[in-house]
Amino acid sequence: MFMHTLGCRVHGSHPDLGRLFLRLSLGLVFVAHGWMKLSDVAMANAFMEKLGMPTGTGAIIGLVELLGGLAVLVGSYVHVASILLALVMVGAIVLVKGKMGYVGGFEFDLSLLLSALALAKLGAGGFSVDAKRGGCSCGSGCGPLDKGCCGSGACGSGACEMPERDEHLVVVEEGEIVAVEEPRREQA
């Protein structure tokens, strides 16, 4: 049997603010690039056709970038939007930028890909439409100790907010939580 203390509150830490900054940086880039593609659909489609993609792919990618970027910016359905944006970046790296090497080639696309994956894992955070809606966009809560989506709209972040208690003794057997006990308090 493995026992450890799970601290539920991190004092001085503002993970929701970090998620907001991540959403802003990622969302603004994708909105700008999506808008650019949709502003000149003929050019975007021609570029994609040169790569051997079907006609209309440029417009579809532009739409995914614009709408996905907007969703990320406001924090709505962030899990789904981030996964779609990550897939767009995988395509950009594999089809275009990978051949150019890392520096001056795919380093920016890789940064966007990893940021999108991080956001998909972390969730939108407290400053988001997802949080105001009362849950995370991926449709699942966190663990048995958490309230909703970790109390902040973030799926799987591992953070928890429990108003009555600051820490618990958690009993874990073979990777499963089997018991949660109140911490022993000194009598005054």
Tab-separated table of C-alpha atoms in Angstrom:
chain	number	residue	atom	x	y	z
A	1	MET	CA	0.000	0.000	0.000
A	2	PHE	CA	1.341	3.426	-0.973
A	3	MET	CA	0.282	6.502	0.988
A	4	HIS	CA	0.948	10.145	0.320
A	5	THR	CA	-0.470	13.551	1.121
A	6	LEU	CA	-2.300	15.344	-1.639
A	7	GLY	CA	-2.194	19.118	-1.213
A	8	CYS	CA	-5.230	20.639	-2.846
A	9	ARG	CA	-4.396	24.318	-2.870
A	10	VAL	CA	-1.263	25.877	-4.238
A	11	HIS	CA	-0.808	29.251	-2.578
A	12	GLY	CA	0.613	32.022	-4.742
A	13	SER	CA	-0.063	30.062	-7.912
A	14	HIS	CA	-2.491	31.313	-10.545
A	15	PRO	CA	-2.961	28.476	-13.049
A	16	ASP	CA	-6.084	30.103	-14.516
A	17	LEU	CA	-4.058	33.180	-15.426
A	18	GLY	CA	-1.421	30.983	-17.063
A	19	ARG	CA	-4.106	29.211	-19.090
A	20	LEU	CA	-5.510	32.593	-20.139
A	21	PHE	CA	-2.089	33.741	-21.392
A	22	LEU	CA	-1.617	30.458	-23.263
A	23	ARG	CA	-5.081	30.800	-24.840
A	24	LEU	CA	-4.431	34.408	-25.876
A	25	SER	CA	-1.068	33.683	-27.493
A	26	LEU	CA	-2.336	30.611	-29.339
A	27	GLY	CA	-5.745	32.012	-30.279
A	28	LEU	CA	-4.419	35.291	-31.696
A	29	VAL	CA	-1.950	33.501	-33.973
A	30	PHE	CA	-4.587	31.141	-35.364
A	31	VAL	CA	-7.206	33.871	-35.822
A	32	ALA	CA	-4.683	35.940	-37.803
A	33	HIS	CA	-3.592	33.024	-40.001
A	34	GLY	CA	-7.151	31.819	-40.551
A	35	TRP	CA	-8.287	35.324	-41.478
A	36	MET	CA	-5.382	35.637	-43.912
A	37	LYS	CA	-6.335	32.394	-45.676
A	38	LEU	CA	-10.019	33.295	-45.829
A	39	SER	CA	-9.234	36.813	-47.087
A	40	ASP	CA	-7.670	35.282	-50.207
A	41	VAL	CA	-9.270	31.862	-50.558
A	42	ALA	CA	-8.068	31.452	-54.151
A	43	MET	CA	-4.433	31.845	-53.088
A	44	ALA	CA	-4.865	29.527	-50.074
A	45	ASN	CA	-6.537	26.859	-52.221
A	46	ALA	CA	-3.885	27.177	-54.944
A	47	PHE	CA	-1.113	26.696	-52.377
A	48	MET	CA	-2.777	23.573	-50.970
A	49	GLU	CA	-3.383	22.165	-54.456
A	50	LYS	CA	0.347	22.591	-55.182
A	51	LEU	CA	0.974	20.282	-52.232
A	52	GLY	CA	-1.346	17.699	-53.734
A	53	MET	CA	-4.273	18.482	-51.454
A	54	PRO	CA	-7.863	18.444	-52.768
A	55	THR	CA	-9.474	21.636	-54.066
A	56	GLY	CA	-10.922	23.713	-51.239
A	57	THR	CA	-8.481	22.516	-48.592
A	58	GLY	CA	-7.093	26.026	-48.102
A	59	ALA	CA	-10.543	27.373	-47.268
A	60	ILE	CA	-11.255	24.503	-44.874
A	61	ILE	CA	-7.949	24.967	-43.052
A	62	GLY	CA	-8.535	28.726	-42.917
A	63	LEU	CA	-11.958	28.141	-41.394
A	64	VAL	CA	-10.577	25.681	-38.818
A	65	GLU	CA	-7.823	28.148	-37.893
A	66	LEU	CA	-10.201	31.112	-37.605
A	67	LEU	CA	-13.000	29.373	-35.703
A	68	GLY	CA	-10.594	27.275	-33.620
A	69	GLY	CA	-8.590	30.379	-32.772
A	70	LEU	CA	-11.744	32.251	-31.733
A	71	ALA	CA	-12.888	29.301	-29.596
A	72	VAL	CA	-9.488	29.190	-27.887
A	73	LEU	CA	-9.498	32.974	-27.353
A	74	VAL	CA	-12.832	33.018	-25.532
A	75	GLY	CA	-12.290	29.638	-23.899
A	76	SER	CA	-15.160	27.719	-25.439
A	77	TYR	CA	-14.809	24.032	-26.344
A	78	VAL	CA	-11.064	24.478	-25.897
A	79	HIS	CA	-10.334	20.758	-25.768
A	80	VAL	CA	-11.856	20.108	-29.206
A	81	ALA	CA	-10.547	23.337	-30.771
A	82	SER	CA	-7.009	22.695	-29.507
A	83	ILE	CA	-6.959	19.153	-30.888
A	84	LEU	CA	-8.129	20.409	-34.306
A	85	LEU	CA	-5.489	23.158	-34.313
A	86	ALA	CA	-2.825	20.637	-33.302
A	87	LEU	CA	-3.832	18.443	-36.259
A	88	VAL	CA	-3.504	21.430	-38.604
A	89	MET	CA	0.025	21.972	-37.274
A	90	VAL	CA	0.934	18.309	-37.740
A	91	GLY	CA	-0.170	18.661	-41.366
A	92	ALA	CA	1.841	21.867	-41.807
A	93	ILE	CA	4.977	20.243	-40.397
A	94	VAL	CA	4.639	16.991	-42.347
A	95	LEU	CA	3.613	18.501	-45.689
A	96	VAL	CA	5.513	21.790	-45.805
A	97	LYS	CA	7.733	22.954	-42.974
A	98	GLY	CA	9.428	19.665	-42.070
A	99	LYS	CA	11.401	19.726	-45.314
A	100	MET	CA	12.821	23.140	-44.385
A	101	GLY	CA	14.530	21.938	-41.205
A	102	TYR	CA	14.008	23.126	-37.669
A	103	VAL	CA	15.466	26.663	-37.619
A	104	GLY	CA	13.642	28.819	-40.129
A	105	GLY	CA	11.399	25.874	-40.908
A	106	PHE	CA	9.090	24.110	-38.520
A	107	GLU	CA	10.143	25.543	-35.139
A	108	PHE	CA	7.191	27.966	-34.942
A	109	ASP	CA	4.736	25.311	-36.093
A	110	LEU	CA	6.114	22.895	-33.500
A	111	SER	CA	5.686	25.547	-30.816
A	112	LEU	CA	2.052	26.041	-31.876
A	113	LEU	CA	1.507	22.270	-31.955
A	114	LEU	CA	2.887	21.774	-28.443
A	115	SER	CA	0.963	24.785	-27.112
A	116	ALA	CA	-2.268	23.410	-28.576
A	117	LEU	CA	-1.608	19.998	-27.014
A	118	ALA	CA	-0.834	21.616	-23.655
A	119	LEU	CA	-4.075	23.572	-23.804
A	120	ALA	CA	-6.021	20.452	-24.759
A	121	LYS	CA	-4.634	18.776	-21.639
A	122	LEU	CA	-4.918	21.745	-19.254
A	123	GLY	CA	-8.327	23.029	-20.316
A	124	ALA	CA	-9.581	26.577	-20.648
A	125	GLY	CA	-9.218	27.646	-17.030
A	126	GLY	CA	-11.390	29.891	-14.891
A	127	PHE	CA	-11.377	32.921	-17.184
A	128	SER	CA	-13.338	31.226	-19.954
A	129	VAL	CA	-16.744	30.516	-21.408
A	130	ASP	CA	-16.221	26.844	-20.507
A	131	ALA	CA	-15.862	27.748	-16.814
A	132	LYS	CA	-18.902	30.043	-16.892
A	133	ARG	CA	-20.899	27.257	-18.510
A	134	GLY	CA	-20.128	25.152	-15.452
A	135	GLY	CA	-17.864	22.459	-16.777
A	136	CYS	CA	-15.082	21.499	-19.066
A	137	SER	CA	-15.647	21.103	-22.765
A	138	CYS	CA	-14.290	17.583	-22.914
A	139	GLY	CA	-17.281	16.313	-20.981
A	140	SER	CA	-15.495	14.620	-18.101
A	141	GLY	CA	-14.582	15.591	-14.580
A	142	CYS	CA	-11.229	14.974	-13.020
A	143	GLY	CA	-10.869	12.553	-10.176
A	144	PRO	CA	-12.890	11.476	-7.163
A	145	LEU	CA	-11.380	14.247	-5.024
A	146	ASP	CA	-12.219	17.085	-7.363
A	147	LYS	CA	-15.296	19.232	-7.712
A	148	GLY	CA	-16.374	19.333	-11.351
A	149	CYS	CA	-13.476	19.894	-13.684
A	150	CYS	CA	-10.916	20.579	-10.999
A	151	GLY	CA	-12.914	23.623	-9.939
A	152	SER	CA	-11.534	25.712	-12.785
A	153	GLY	CA	-12.860	24.223	-15.996
A	154	ALA	CA	-9.579	22.449	-16.632
A	155	CYS	CA	-9.759	18.819	-17.616
A	156	GLY	CA	-7.176	16.577	-16.060
A	157	SER	CA	-5.011	19.303	-14.579
A	158	GLY	CA	-4.656	17.467	-11.310
A	159	ALA	CA	-5.528	20.568	-9.312
A	160	CYS	CA	-8.419	20.387	-6.928
A	161	GLU	CA	-10.385	22.822	-4.874
A	162	MET	CA	-12.195	21.556	-1.825
A	163	PRO	CA	-13.592	24.299	0.372
A	164	GLU	CA	-13.618	22.436	3.692
A	165	ARG	CA	-10.170	20.852	3.619
A	166	ASP	CA	-6.670	21.774	2.576
A	167	GLU	CA	-5.127	18.326	2.337
A	168	HIS	CA	-6.025	14.664	2.584
A	169	LEU	CA	-4.304	11.392	3.208
A	170	VAL	CA	-4.859	9.452	0.011
A	171	VAL	CA	-4.389	5.688	-0.061
A	172	VAL	CA	-3.379	4.406	-3.492
A	173	GLU	CA	-3.141	0.721	-4.405
A	174	GLU	CA	-2.006	-0.324	-7.865
A	175	GLY	CA	-2.655	3.139	-9.279
A	176	GLU	CA	-6.219	3.325	-7.885
A	177	ILE	CA	-7.392	5.620	-5.086
A	178	VAL	CA	-8.884	3.288	-2.479
A	179	ALA	CA	-9.360	5.622	0.496
A	180	VAL	CA	-9.340	9.289	1.406
A	181	GLU	CA	-8.813	10.187	5.034
A	182	GLU	CA	-8.972	13.460	6.917
A	183	PRO	CA	-5.577	14.714	8.066
A	184	ARG	CA	-4.851	14.337	11.753
A	185	ARG	CA	-5.193	17.714	13.444
A	186	GLU	CA	-3.495	18.718	16.671
A	187	GLN	CA	-5.962	19.483	19.473
A	188	ALA	CA	-5.441	22.974	20.916
